[in-house]
Tab-separated table of C-alpha atoms in Angstrom:
chain	number	residue	atom	x	y	z
R	1296	MET	CA	-0.038	0.014	-0.010
R	1297	ARG	CA	2.670	2.471	1.074
R	1298	PRO	CA	5.833	3.033	-0.945
R	1299	GLN	CA	8.969	1.359	0.590
R	1300	ILE	CA	12.335	2.932	1.185
R	1301	VAL	CA	15.038	0.321	1.850
R	1302	LEU	CA	18.153	1.115	3.882
R	1303	PHE	CA	20.804	-1.357	2.542
R	1304	GLY	CA	24.202	-1.364	4.242
R	1305	ASP	CA	26.507	-2.520	6.980
R	1306	SER	CA	26.484	-2.108	10.796
R	1307	ILE	CA	25.909	1.637	10.394
R	1308	THR	CA	22.573	0.801	8.778
R	1309	GLU	CA	21.824	-2.129	11.009
R	1310	GLN	CA	22.221	0.057	14.091
R	1311	SER	CA	20.228	2.940	12.669
R	1312	PHE	CA	17.221	2.343	14.977
R	1313	ARG	CA	19.174	2.711	18.188
R	1314	TYR	CA	18.811	5.825	20.310
R	1315	GLY	CA	18.709	8.801	18.016
R	1316	GLY	CA	19.337	6.613	14.850
R	1317	TRP	CA	18.895	7.853	11.394
R	1318	GLY	CA	16.710	5.035	10.304
R	1319	ALA	CA	14.276	5.742	13.068
R	1320	SER	CA	14.374	9.413	12.296
R	1321	LEU	CA	13.593	8.655	8.613
R	1322	THR	CA	10.644	6.448	9.804
R	1323	ASP	CA	9.314	9.290	11.807
R	1324	THR	CA	9.659	11.718	8.974
R	1325	TYR	CA	7.855	9.474	6.509
R	1326	SER	CA	5.180	8.532	8.998
R	1327	ARG	CA	1.983	7.528	7.173
R	1328	LYS	CA	3.745	8.190	3.809
R	1329	ALA	CA	6.303	5.444	3.288
R	1330	ASP	CA	7.621	2.495	5.053
R	1331	ILE	CA	11.305	2.430	5.943
R	1332	VAL	CA	12.717	-1.047	5.667
R	1333	VAL	CA	16.024	-1.790	7.198
R	1334	ARG	CA	18.382	-4.136	5.597
R	1335	GLY	CA	21.630	-3.591	7.443
R	1336	TYR	CA	24.216	-6.335	7.848
R	1337	GLY	CA	27.008	-5.614	10.486
R	1338	GLY	CA	30.463	-6.465	9.144
R	1339	TYR	CA	29.465	-6.871	5.605
R	1340	THR	CA	31.456	-5.480	2.681
R	1341	THR	CA	30.255	-4.809	-0.931
R	1342	ARG	CA	31.701	-8.264	-1.920
R	1343	TRP	CA	29.357	-10.139	0.573
R	1344	ALA	CA	26.436	-7.709	-0.092
R	1345	LEU	CA	26.293	-9.012	-3.639
R	1346	PHE	CA	25.141	-12.453	-2.309
R	1347	LEU	CA	22.127	-10.743	-0.810
R	1348	LEU	CA	21.064	-8.612	-3.697
R	1349	HIS	CA	18.658	-11.045	-5.419
R	1350	HIS	CA	17.125	-12.034	-2.127
R	1351	ILE	CA	16.508	-8.485	-0.860
R	1352	PHE	CA	15.752	-6.906	-4.182
R	1353	PRO	CA	14.189	-9.703	-6.355
R	1354	LEU	CA	13.831	-8.932	-10.052
R	1355	GLY	CA	10.245	-8.908	-11.255
R	1356	SER	CA	8.803	-7.631	-8.053
R	1357	THR	CA	5.529	-5.700	-8.627
R	1358	THR	CA	6.284	-3.331	-5.764
R	1359	PRO	CA	10.032	-2.605	-5.722
R	1360	PRO	CA	11.242	0.055	-3.348
R	1361	VAL	CA	10.756	3.678	-4.514
R	1362	ALA	CA	14.159	4.538	-2.963
R	1363	THR	CA	17.217	2.669	-1.678
R	1364	THR	CA	20.185	3.947	0.342
R	1365	VAL	CA	23.355	1.980	-0.323
R	1366	PHE	CA	25.790	2.498	2.591
R	1367	PHE	CA	28.833	0.195	2.259
R	1368	GLY	CA	32.576	0.817	2.351
R	1369	ALA	CA	33.543	1.208	5.964
R	1370	ASN	CA	34.481	-2.425	6.056
R	1371	ASP	CA	35.888	-2.703	2.445
R	1372	ALA	CA	38.345	-0.033	3.450
R	1373	ALA	CA	39.796	-2.206	6.313
R	1374	LEU	CA	43.529	-2.560	5.736
R	1375	LEU	CA	45.317	-5.632	4.603
R	1376	GLY	CA	47.765	-7.051	7.220
R	1377	ARG	CA	45.805	-5.665	10.091
R	1378	THR	CA	43.283	-7.061	12.500
R	1379	SER	CA	40.279	-6.670	10.144
R	1380	GLU	CA	41.906	-7.716	6.916
R	1381	ARG	CA	39.323	-10.471	6.299
R	1382	GLN	CA	36.846	-7.501	5.458
R	1383	HIS	CA	39.293	-5.812	2.982
R	1384	VAL	CA	37.976	-5.350	-0.467
R	1385	PRO	CA	40.478	-3.697	-2.992
R	1386	LEU	CA	39.375	-0.238	-4.183
R	1387	GLU	CA	38.748	-1.374	-7.812
R	1388	GLU	CA	36.535	-4.231	-6.740
R	1389	TYR	CA	34.709	-1.960	-4.259
R	1390	LYS	CA	33.834	0.290	-7.210
R	1391	GLU	CA	32.805	-2.615	-9.463
R	1392	ASN	CA	30.630	-4.020	-6.683
R	1393	LEU	CA	28.911	-0.713	-6.192
R	1394	ARG	CA	28.299	-0.720	-9.891
R	1395	LYS	CA	26.867	-4.136	-9.795
R	1396	ILE	CA	24.496	-3.098	-6.872
R	1397	VAL	CA	23.435	0.030	-8.664
R	1398	ARG	CA	22.804	-1.766	-11.973
R	1399	HIS	CA	20.798	-4.471	-10.262
R	1400	LEU	CA	18.682	-1.839	-8.352
R	1401	LYS	CA	18.008	-0.129	-11.720
R	1402	GLU	CA	17.008	-3.375	-13.253
R	1403	CYS	CA	14.587	-3.844	-10.313
R	1404	SER	CA	13.044	-0.510	-10.928
R	1405	PRO	CA	14.302	2.129	-13.545
R	1406	THR	CA	12.659	4.911	-11.464
R	1407	MET	CA	14.121	3.839	-8.090
R	1408	LEU	CA	15.889	6.752	-6.310
R	1409	ILE	CA	19.283	5.309	-5.464
R	1410	VAL	CA	21.619	7.171	-3.017
R	1411	LEU	CA	25.053	5.904	-2.346
R	1412	ILE	CA	26.393	6.949	1.049
R	1413	THR	CA	30.206	6.988	1.475
R	1414	PRO	CA	31.888	5.511	4.569
R	1415	PRO	CA	32.165	7.962	7.468
R	1416	PRO	CA	35.484	9.297	8.427
R	1417	ILE	CA	37.707	7.292	10.839
R	1418	ASP	CA	38.989	8.538	14.225
R	1419	GLU	CA	42.051	6.444	14.519
R	1420	GLU	CA	42.558	7.357	18.208
R	1421	GLY	CA	39.025	6.477	18.891
R	1422	ARG	CA	39.421	3.094	17.270
R	1423	GLN	CA	42.540	2.476	19.332
R	1424	ILE	CA	40.740	3.358	22.589
R	1425	PHE	CA	37.974	1.009	21.684
R	1426	ALA	CA	40.228	-1.806	20.824
R	1427	THR	CA	42.048	-1.433	24.177
R	1428	SER	CA	38.855	-1.334	26.051
R	1429	GLN	CA	37.725	-4.597	24.361
R	1430	TYR	CA	41.053	-6.571	24.215
R	1431	GLY	CA	43.411	-4.935	26.727
R	1432	GLU	CA	46.963	-5.778	26.135
R	1433	LYS	CA	46.025	-7.869	23.146
R	1434	ALA	CA	44.584	-4.869	21.289
R	1435	MET	CA	45.857	-4.057	17.852
R	1436	LYS	CA	48.910	-1.785	17.899
R	1437	LEU	CA	48.381	-0.442	14.328
R	1438	PRO	CA	44.924	1.022	13.093
R	1439	GLU	CA	42.869	-1.519	11.189
R	1440	ARG	CA	41.305	1.405	9.331
R	1441	THR	CA	42.813	4.835	8.561
R	1442	ASN	CA	40.861	8.032	7.736
R	1443	GLU	CA	42.948	8.565	4.743
R	1444	VAL	CA	42.110	5.216	3.144
R	1445	SER	CA	38.418	5.533	4.035
R	1446	GLY	CA	38.623	8.925	2.265
R	1447	ILE	CA	39.861	7.331	-0.885
R	1448	TYR	CA	37.013	4.827	-0.885
R	1449	ALA	CA	34.594	7.684	-0.102
R	1450	LYS	CA	35.886	9.664	-3.171
R	1451	GLU	CA	35.500	6.697	-5.392
R	1452	CYS	CA	31.991	5.972	-4.190
R	1453	VAL	CA	30.952	9.560	-5.188
R	1454	GLU	CA	32.618	8.989	-8.559
R	1455	VAL	CA	30.678	5.742	-9.152
R	1456	ALA	CA	27.432	7.612	-8.322
R	1457	LYS	CA	28.296	10.335	-10.819
R	1458	GLU	CA	29.277	7.780	-13.498
R	1459	LEU	CA	25.990	5.852	-13.098
R	1460	GLY	CA	23.874	9.031	-12.696
R	1461	VAL	CA	22.635	8.226	-9.233
R	1462	SER	CA	22.708	10.462	-5.950
R	1463	SER	CA	25.323	10.292	-3.350
R	1464	VAL	CA	26.054	11.635	0.123
R	1465	ASN	CA	29.789	12.211	0.832
R	1466	LEU	CA	29.601	11.546	4.667
R	1467	TRP	CA	33.338	11.363	4.919
R	1468	SER	CA	33.741	14.974	3.751
R	1469	LYS	CA	30.444	16.297	5.418
R	1470	MET	CA	31.372	15.105	8.880
R	1471	GLN	CA	34.783	16.606	8.765
R	1472	GLU	CA	33.416	19.964	8.171
R	1473	THR	CA	32.537	20.187	11.895
R	1474	GLU	CA	35.209	20.813	14.486
R	1475	GLY	CA	35.582	18.019	16.813
R	1476	TRP	CA	34.018	15.511	14.450
R	1477	GLN	CA	36.069	12.697	15.804
R	1478	LYS	CA	34.196	12.424	19.271
R	1479	LYS	CA	31.098	14.395	18.359
R	1480	PHE	CA	30.048	12.133	15.505
R	1481	LEU	CA	31.795	8.777	16.175
R	1482	SER	CA	31.334	6.665	19.252
R	1483	ASP	CA	34.209	4.184	18.783
R	1484	GLY	CA	36.097	5.886	15.948
R	1485	LEU	CA	33.864	4.340	13.312
R	1486	HIS	CA	30.190	3.916	14.430
R	1487	LEU	CA	27.850	6.896	14.823
R	1488	THR	CA	26.755	8.901	18.038
R	1489	PRO	CA	23.282	10.296	18.024
R	1490	ASP	CA	24.881	13.522	16.543
R	1491	GLY	CA	26.542	11.458	13.770
R	1492	ASN	CA	23.246	9.774	13.124
R	1493	LYS	CA	21.651	13.209	12.801
R	1494	VAL	CA	24.183	14.141	10.002
R	1495	VAL	CA	23.252	11.005	7.996
R	1496	TYR	CA	19.617	11.732	8.444
R	1497	GLU	CA	19.860	15.274	7.408
R	1498	GLU	CA	21.883	14.552	4.354
R	1499	VAL	CA	19.688	11.679	3.239
R	1500	VAL	CA	16.548	13.790	3.652
R	1501	LYS	CA	18.292	16.620	1.716
R	1502	VAL	CA	18.720	14.214	-1.201
R	1503	PHE	CA	15.151	12.868	-1.014
R	1504	ASN	CA	13.695	16.368	-0.756
R	1505	GLY	CA	15.750	17.377	-3.901
R	1506	ALA	CA	14.376	14.482	-5.756
R	1507	TRP	CA	10.673	13.632	-5.774
R	1508	LEU	CA	10.459	12.111	-2.362
R	1509	SER	CA	9.766	15.028	-0.112
R	1510	ALA	CA	7.706	13.879	2.815
R	1511	PRO	CA	5.670	17.042	3.182
R	1512	ASP	CA	4.563	16.687	-0.474
R	1513	MET	CA	3.482	13.087	-0.240
R	1514	PRO	CA	-0.033	12.030	0.664
R	1515	SER	CA	-0.862	10.498	4.114
R	1516	ASP	CA	-2.189	6.925	3.778
R	1517	PHE	CA	-5.553	7.791	5.534
R	1518	PRO	CA	-7.491	10.911	6.430
R	1519	HIS	CA	-6.073	13.236	9.150
R	1520	HIS	CA	-8.295	12.775	12.278
R	1521	SER	CA	-9.413	16.439	11.923
R	1522	GLU	CA	-10.983	15.645	8.552
R	1523	ILE	CA	-13.292	12.954	10.079
R	1524	ASP	CA	-16.816	14.082	10.685
R	1525	PRO	CA	-17.710	12.619	14.097
R	1526	GLN	CA	-21.463	12.507	13.053
R	1527	ASN	CA	-20.617	10.670	9.711
R	1528	PRO	CA	-17.085	9.223	9.982
R	1529	ALA	CA	-17.795	6.748	7.063
R	1530	LYS	CA	-17.959	9.723	4.628
R	1531	VAL	CA	-14.387	10.714	4.399
R	1532	PHE	CA	-13.241	7.044	4.326
R	1533	GLN	CA	-15.535	6.293	1.459
R	1534	GLU	CA	-14.192	9.331	-0.354
R	1535	ARG	CA	-10.511	8.694	0.341
R	1536	CYS	CA	-9.913	5.092	0.767
R	1537	LEU	CA	-11.643	3.380	-2.194
N	28	MET	CA	10.949	-12.857	3.570
N	29	ARG	CA	11.025	-11.762	7.172
N	30	PRO	CA	8.037	-11.957	9.451
N	31	GLN	CA	6.189	-8.672	10.096
N	32	ILE	CA	5.140	-7.222	13.279
N	33	VAL	CA	2.468	-4.486	12.964
N	34	LEU	CA	2.081	-1.672	15.458
N	35	PHE	CA	-1.589	-0.482	15.078
N	36	GLY	CA	-2.745	2.429	17.170
N	37	ASP	CA	-3.118	6.132	17.604
N	38	SER	CA	-0.570	8.984	18.104
N	39	ILE	CA	1.342	7.048	20.771
N	40	THR	CA	2.055	4.387	18.096
N	41	GLU	CA	2.512	7.088	15.272
N	42	GLN	CA	5.158	8.817	17.348
N	43	SER	CA	6.898	5.581	18.417
N	44	PHE	CA	9.933	6.256	16.147
N	45	ARG	CA	10.836	9.597	17.768
N	46	TYR	CA	13.808	9.948	20.072
N	47	GLY	CA	13.822	6.879	22.254
N	48	GLY	CA	10.596	5.642	20.855
N	49	TRP	CA	9.318	2.188	21.589
N	50	GLY	CA	8.832	1.273	17.904
N	51	ALA	CA	12.408	2.168	17.057
N	52	SER	CA	13.605	0.087	20.055
N	53	LEU	CA	11.528	-2.783	18.932
N	54	THR	CA	12.935	-2.461	15.298
N	55	ASP	CA	16.463	-2.573	16.827
N	56	THR	CA	15.700	-5.635	18.965
N	57	TYR	CA	14.251	-7.584	16.042
N	58	SER	CA	17.018	-6.415	13.706
N	59	ARG	CA	17.462	-9.034	10.966
N	60	LYS	CA	14.702	-11.174	12.426
N	61	ALA	CA	11.343	-9.353	11.930
N	62	ASP	CA	10.281	-6.140	10.265
N	63	ILE	CA	8.366	-3.691	12.488
N	64	VAL	CA	5.613	-2.056	10.487
N	65	VAL	CA	4.163	1.123	12.018
N	66	ARG	CA	0.526	1.804	11.372
N	67	GLY	CA	-0.173	4.666	13.887
N	68	TYR	CA	-2.860	7.192	13.385
N	69	GLY	CA	-2.833	10.296	15.537
N	70	GLY	CA	-6.221	11.244	17.057
N	71	TYR	CA	-7.816	8.033	15.940
N	72	THR	CA	-10.261	6.177	18.141
N	73	THR	CA	-11.308	2.470	17.877
N	74	ARG	CA	-14.448	3.679	15.974
N	75	TRP	CA	-12.418	5.208	13.292
N	76	ALA	CA	-9.840	2.399	13.314
N	77	LEU	CA	-12.509	0.047	12.120
N	78	PHE	CA	-12.529	1.831	8.782
N	79	LEU	CA	-8.794	1.029	8.390
N	80	LEU	CA	-8.977	-2.683	9.358
N	81	HIS	CA	-9.588	-4.230	5.930
N	82	HIS	CA	-7.028	-1.925	4.280
N	83	ILE	CA	-4.171	-2.583	6.680
N	84	PHE	CA	-5.099	-6.196	7.335
N	85	PRO	CA	-6.544	-7.587	4.072
N	86	LEU	CA	-8.225	-11.056	4.588
N	87	GLY	CA	-6.664	-13.662	2.409
N	88	SER	CA	-3.184	-12.244	2.670
N	89	THR	CA	-0.600	-15.002	2.214
N	90	THR	CA	1.773	-13.163	4.583
N	91	PRO	CA	-0.172	-11.754	7.374
N	92	PRO	CA	1.697	-10.198	10.259
N	93	VAL	CA	2.980	-12.779	12.889
N	94	ALA	CA	2.069	-10.257	15.628
N	95	THR	CA	0.135	-7.067	16.091
N	96	THR	CA	-0.076	-4.577	18.870
N	97	VAL	CA	-3.467	-2.877	19.222
N	98	PHE	CA	-3.041	0.306	21.166
N	99	PHE	CA	-6.192	2.430	21.254
N	100	GLY	CA	-8.314	4.017	23.962
N	101	ALA	CA	-6.409	7.218	24.949
N	102	ASN	CA	-8.765	9.069	22.561
N	103	ASP	CA	-11.873	6.963	23.092
N	104	ALA	CA	-11.704	7.996	26.690
N	105	ALA	CA	-11.913	11.687	25.973
N	106	LEU	CA	-14.814	13.197	27.943
N	107	LEU	CA	-18.208	14.268	26.604
N	108	GLY	CA	-18.769	18.056	26.901
N	109	ARG	CA	-15.054	18.810	26.977
N	110	THR	CA	-12.728	20.204	24.229
N	111	SER	CA	-11.946	16.665	22.795
N	112	GLU	CA	-15.508	15.252	22.874
N	113	ARG	CA	-15.457	14.640	19.138
N	114	GLN	CA	-13.107	11.763	19.907
N	115	HIS	CA	-15.275	10.203	22.670
N	116	VAL	CA	-16.303	6.651	22.237
N	117	PRO	CA	-18.664	5.250	24.882
N	118	LEU	CA	-17.201	2.447	27.053
N	119	GLU	CA	-19.343	-0.384	25.599
N	120	GLU	CA	-18.650	0.649	22.091
N	121	TYR	CA	-14.902	0.765	22.872
N	122	LYS	CA	-15.119	-2.785	24.118
N	123	GLU	CA	-17.195	-3.943	21.160
N	124	ASN	CA	-14.714	-2.244	18.685
N	125	LEU	CA	-11.742	-3.860	20.406
N	126	ARG	CA	-13.604	-7.253	19.923
N	127	LYS	CA	-14.152	-6.450	16.283
N	128	ILE	CA	-10.530	-5.664	15.771
N	129	VAL	CA	-9.261	-8.809	17.456
N	130	ARG	CA	-11.874	-11.034	15.616
N	131	HIS	CA	-10.703	-9.562	12.323
N	132	LEU	CA	-6.943	-10.108	13.139
N	133	LYS	CA	-7.758	-13.737	14.125
N	134	GLU	CA	-9.576	-14.165	10.851
N	135	CYS	CA	-6.467	-12.875	9.106
N	136	SER	CA	-4.373	-15.393	10.798
N	137	PRO	CA	-5.426	-17.676	13.581
N	138	THR	CA	-1.858	-17.914	14.854
N	139	MET	CA	-1.249	-14.122	15.028
N	140	LEU	CA	0.065	-13.017	18.451
N	141	ILE	CA	-2.310	-10.197	19.339
N	142	VAL	CA	-1.368	-7.747	22.139
N	143	LEU	CA	-3.895	-5.128	23.381
N	144	ILE	CA	-2.214	-2.219	25.066
N	145	THR	CA	-4.363	-0.101	27.422
N	146	PRO	CA	-4.271	3.632	27.350
N	147	PRO	CA	-1.618	5.318	29.459
N	148	PRO	CA	-2.511	7.031	32.692
N	149	ILE	CA	-3.352	10.737	32.409
N	150	ASP	CA	-1.516	13.505	34.242
N	151	GLU	CA	-4.379	16.048	34.369
N	152	GLU	CA	-2.058	18.813	35.566
N	153	GLY	CA	0.269	18.086	32.619
N	154	ARG	CA	-2.561	18.278	30.089
N	155	GLN	CA	-3.662	21.680	31.633
N	156	ILE	CA	-0.076	23.059	31.405
N	157	PHE	CA	0.153	21.843	27.861
N	158	ALA	CA	-3.206	23.399	26.855
N	159	THR	CA	-2.292	26.737	28.406
N	160	SER	CA	1.034	26.624	26.510
N	161	GLN	CA	-0.864	26.011	23.299
N	162	TYR	CA	-3.882	28.218	23.625
N	163	GLY	CA	-3.208	30.616	26.465
N	164	GLU	CA	-6.321	32.293	27.837
N	165	LYS	CA	-8.524	30.163	25.487
N	166	ALA	CA	-7.291	26.860	27.003
N	167	MET	CA	-9.729	24.475	28.482
N	168	LYS	CA	-10.671	25.051	32.103
N	169	LEU	CA	-11.791	21.404	32.591
N	170	PRO	CA	-9.703	18.458	31.829
N	171	GLU	CA	-10.714	16.816	28.414
N	172	ARG	CA	-9.420	13.452	29.823
N	173	THR	CA	-9.165	12.264	33.450
N	174	ASN	CA	-6.914	9.546	34.841
N	175	GLU	CA	-10.037	7.903	36.468
N	176	VAL	CA	-11.941	7.581	33.239
N	177	SER	CA	-8.848	6.353	31.336
N	178	GLY	CA	-8.386	3.738	34.053
N	179	ILE	CA	-11.938	2.517	33.393
N	180	TYR	CA	-11.130	2.073	29.751
N	181	ALA	CA	-7.854	0.392	30.560
N	182	LYS	CA	-9.570	-2.111	32.878
N	183	GLU	CA	-12.065	-3.055	30.119
N	184	CYS	CA	-9.357	-3.397	27.549
N	185	VAL	CA	-7.644	-6.008	29.711
N	186	GLU	CA	-11.032	-7.710	30.267
N	187	VAL	CA	-11.586	-7.916	26.511
N	188	ALA	CA	-8.209	-9.455	25.993
N	189	LYS	CA	-8.960	-12.113	28.569
N	190	GLU	CA	-12.415	-12.820	27.116
N	191	LEU	CA	-10.967	-13.364	23.713
N	192	GLY	CA	-7.815	-15.211	24.786
N	193	VAL	CA	-5.310	-12.695	23.664
N	194	SER	CA	-2.456	-10.925	25.383
N	195	SER	CA	-2.524	-7.506	27.024
N	196	VAL	CA	-0.336	-4.899	28.600
N	197	ASN	CA	-1.969	-2.767	31.327
N	198	LEU	CA	0.084	0.363	30.645
N	199	TRP	CA	-2.252	2.445	32.852
N	200	SER	CA	-1.472	0.370	35.892
N	201	LYS	CA	2.178	-0.357	35.150
N	202	MET	CA	3.172	3.223	34.768
N	203	GLN	CA	1.527	4.232	38.016
N	204	GLU	CA	3.780	1.740	39.920
N	205	THR	CA	6.666	4.258	39.550
N	206	GLU	CA	6.711	7.358	41.721
N	207	GLY	CA	6.595	10.588	39.767
N	208	TRP	CA	5.134	8.671	36.751
N	209	GLN	CA	3.291	11.966	35.775
N	210	LYS	CA	6.363	13.743	34.599
N	211	LYS	CA	8.696	10.903	34.242
N	212	PHE	CA	6.651	9.056	31.635
N	213	LEU	CA	4.378	11.719	30.121
N	214	SER	CA	5.441	14.726	28.200
N	215	ASP	CA	2.229	16.591	27.901
N	216	GLY	CA	0.107	14.564	30.406
N	217	LEU	CA	-0.768	12.073	27.648
N	218	HIS	CA	2.070	11.322	25.230
N	219	LEU	CA	5.260	9.514	26.199
N	220	THR	CA	8.690	10.788	27.233
N	221	PRO	CA	11.646	8.506	26.292
N	222	ASP	CA	11.290	6.889	29.790
N	223	GLY	CA	7.523	6.316	29.082
N	224	ASN	CA	8.440	4.786	25.671
N	225	LYS	CA	10.873	2.412	27.420
N	226	VAL	CA	8.022	1.137	29.683
N	227	VAL	CA	5.962	0.253	26.565
N	228	TYR	CA	8.970	-1.263	24.858
N	229	GLU	CA	9.804	-3.447	27.869
N	230	GLU	CA	6.258	-4.576	28.469
N	231	VAL	CA	5.738	-5.526	24.843
N	232	VAL	CA	8.937	-7.416	24.612
N	233	LYS	CA	8.080	-9.277	27.869
N	234	VAL	CA	4.771	-10.421	26.209
N	235	PHE	CA	6.550	-11.311	22.923
N	236	ASN	CA	9.219	-13.244	24.815
N	237	GLY	CA	6.566	-15.056	26.745
N	238	ALA	CA	5.020	-16.174	23.598
N	239	TRP	CA	6.992	-17.631	20.743
N	240	LEU	CA	8.426	-14.369	19.494
N	241	SER	CA	11.668	-14.028	21.507
N	242	ALA	CA	14.188	-12.243	19.325
N	243	PRO	CA	17.269	-14.145	20.663
N	244	ASP	CA	15.559	-17.352	19.652
N	245	MET	CA	14.663	-16.243	16.200
N	246	PRO	CA	17.024	-16.957	13.134
N	247	SER	CA	18.819	-13.993	11.503
N	248	ASP	CA	17.982	-13.516	7.926
N	249	PHE	CA	21.475	-14.059	6.539
N	250	PRO	CA	24.828	-15.391	7.928
N	251	HIS	CA	26.541	-13.399	10.561
N	252	HIS	CA	29.770	-11.878	9.014
N	253	SER	CA	31.945	-14.072	11.268
N	254	GLU	CA	30.484	-17.121	9.551
N	255	ILE	CA	31.702	-15.990	6.162
N	256	ASP	CA	34.903	-17.589	4.921
N	257	PRO	CA	36.716	-14.797	3.269
N	258	GLN	CA	38.435	-17.266	0.879
N	259	ASN	CA	35.147	-18.806	-0.086
N	260	PRO	CA	32.307	-16.464	0.758
N	261	ALA	CA	29.843	-18.248	-1.563
N	262	LYS	CA	29.865	-21.376	0.534
N	263	VAL	CA	27.838	-20.130	3.543
N	264	PHE	CA	25.430	-18.204	1.253
N	265	GLN	CA	24.797	-21.408	-0.720
N	266	GLU	CA	24.148	-23.422	2.369
N	267	ARG	CA	22.028	-20.876	4.184
N	268	CYS	CA	20.140	-18.873	1.606
N	269	LEU	CA	18.640	-21.312	-0.844
């Protein structure tokens, strides 16, 4: 009945319904207008996301999502030879995987609004503190992700979006415009604080509003309660819901 | 693909994805296990909700929700002769409407877990402060809802649940067990603070856990990233996703 907006991504998408989460805020904004469907998979890279594509976005669906956010790269950008190397996806493959995802979504629905979101910046000190809190002496000595490398993945993510004519949010750049972004937006050097979630929410809404998916312009699914005549409630439902 | 849990109710359901909202918390808890679908309609009563039933819960659906929370009564309990009288639904009709909703849901799916949630308690002072802040001199002089009357509706809601063999949460009683509930749980004497949302979330999860809908016991929709062999990622997806 209602259009669907799918949030496809890694842990930053999976956790987007926690306190102040960007997925929850989107759900509230599109209340009675669109359903926000979360398809976030912690730890996943674009390489592994490809295995989910046909399950989550089956071709031939009569009701494909009207919009999808694609938010991978934070794990792809993990460094070789460090503690998260199993997640590493080489830059060229990351780009090609993003292209495959976008092409598949376009095949699902040529009118789907597709928004690529880049990985966030990395607070290397925050990652180190987090690792020590988790593993003590056994914690990594060298960062498993660097801000510089994440920035390269972010840049290429934006390039792929341009190349394929879809929208993008450069979260890596946007967050670093704010002083103190390291602790203000990131809780463990990588995942988002409520303030960090707010940045994602605002940037995604900006893209949706700039396209044809502005919540205030969309119809509500049933009459507002003030439109209901208490003496004849059936009337407005007959007019609006048939 | 994933089972659906529908939240059907009035503004307290519609607003459940705001900061700290109980709908958002449920979505996080059932992450990768069930989709939480919000069907909240601010200002609606059980009388008006009946017009939505066949649209939201069509008979003959091959994928009806596995569970539904039914959370009405806060508006039904508005008093005659006061500023919200257009929402007033007499007690006997409220009960009969709840029965109609439950019977319809059972017809949709005999195995659906149905949870009736009673209206919250009313902080009459809070309502008055809110009205004055909104309308100044023109604000109501007499409360449009009282805690006593909401309590009567709550009691009957629990009775209907017992009568029809479905679950219930007596929010009206539960909240009043905590000292200072008036300001701790209610933001304007009626709607919920983040702490109030937490009560709803915890009580609903308790009912779900006590039935057969405990998130920790439910399967995740795709392999956990730690189960993926980086040298042969296809393997686990072939085993688990076909």
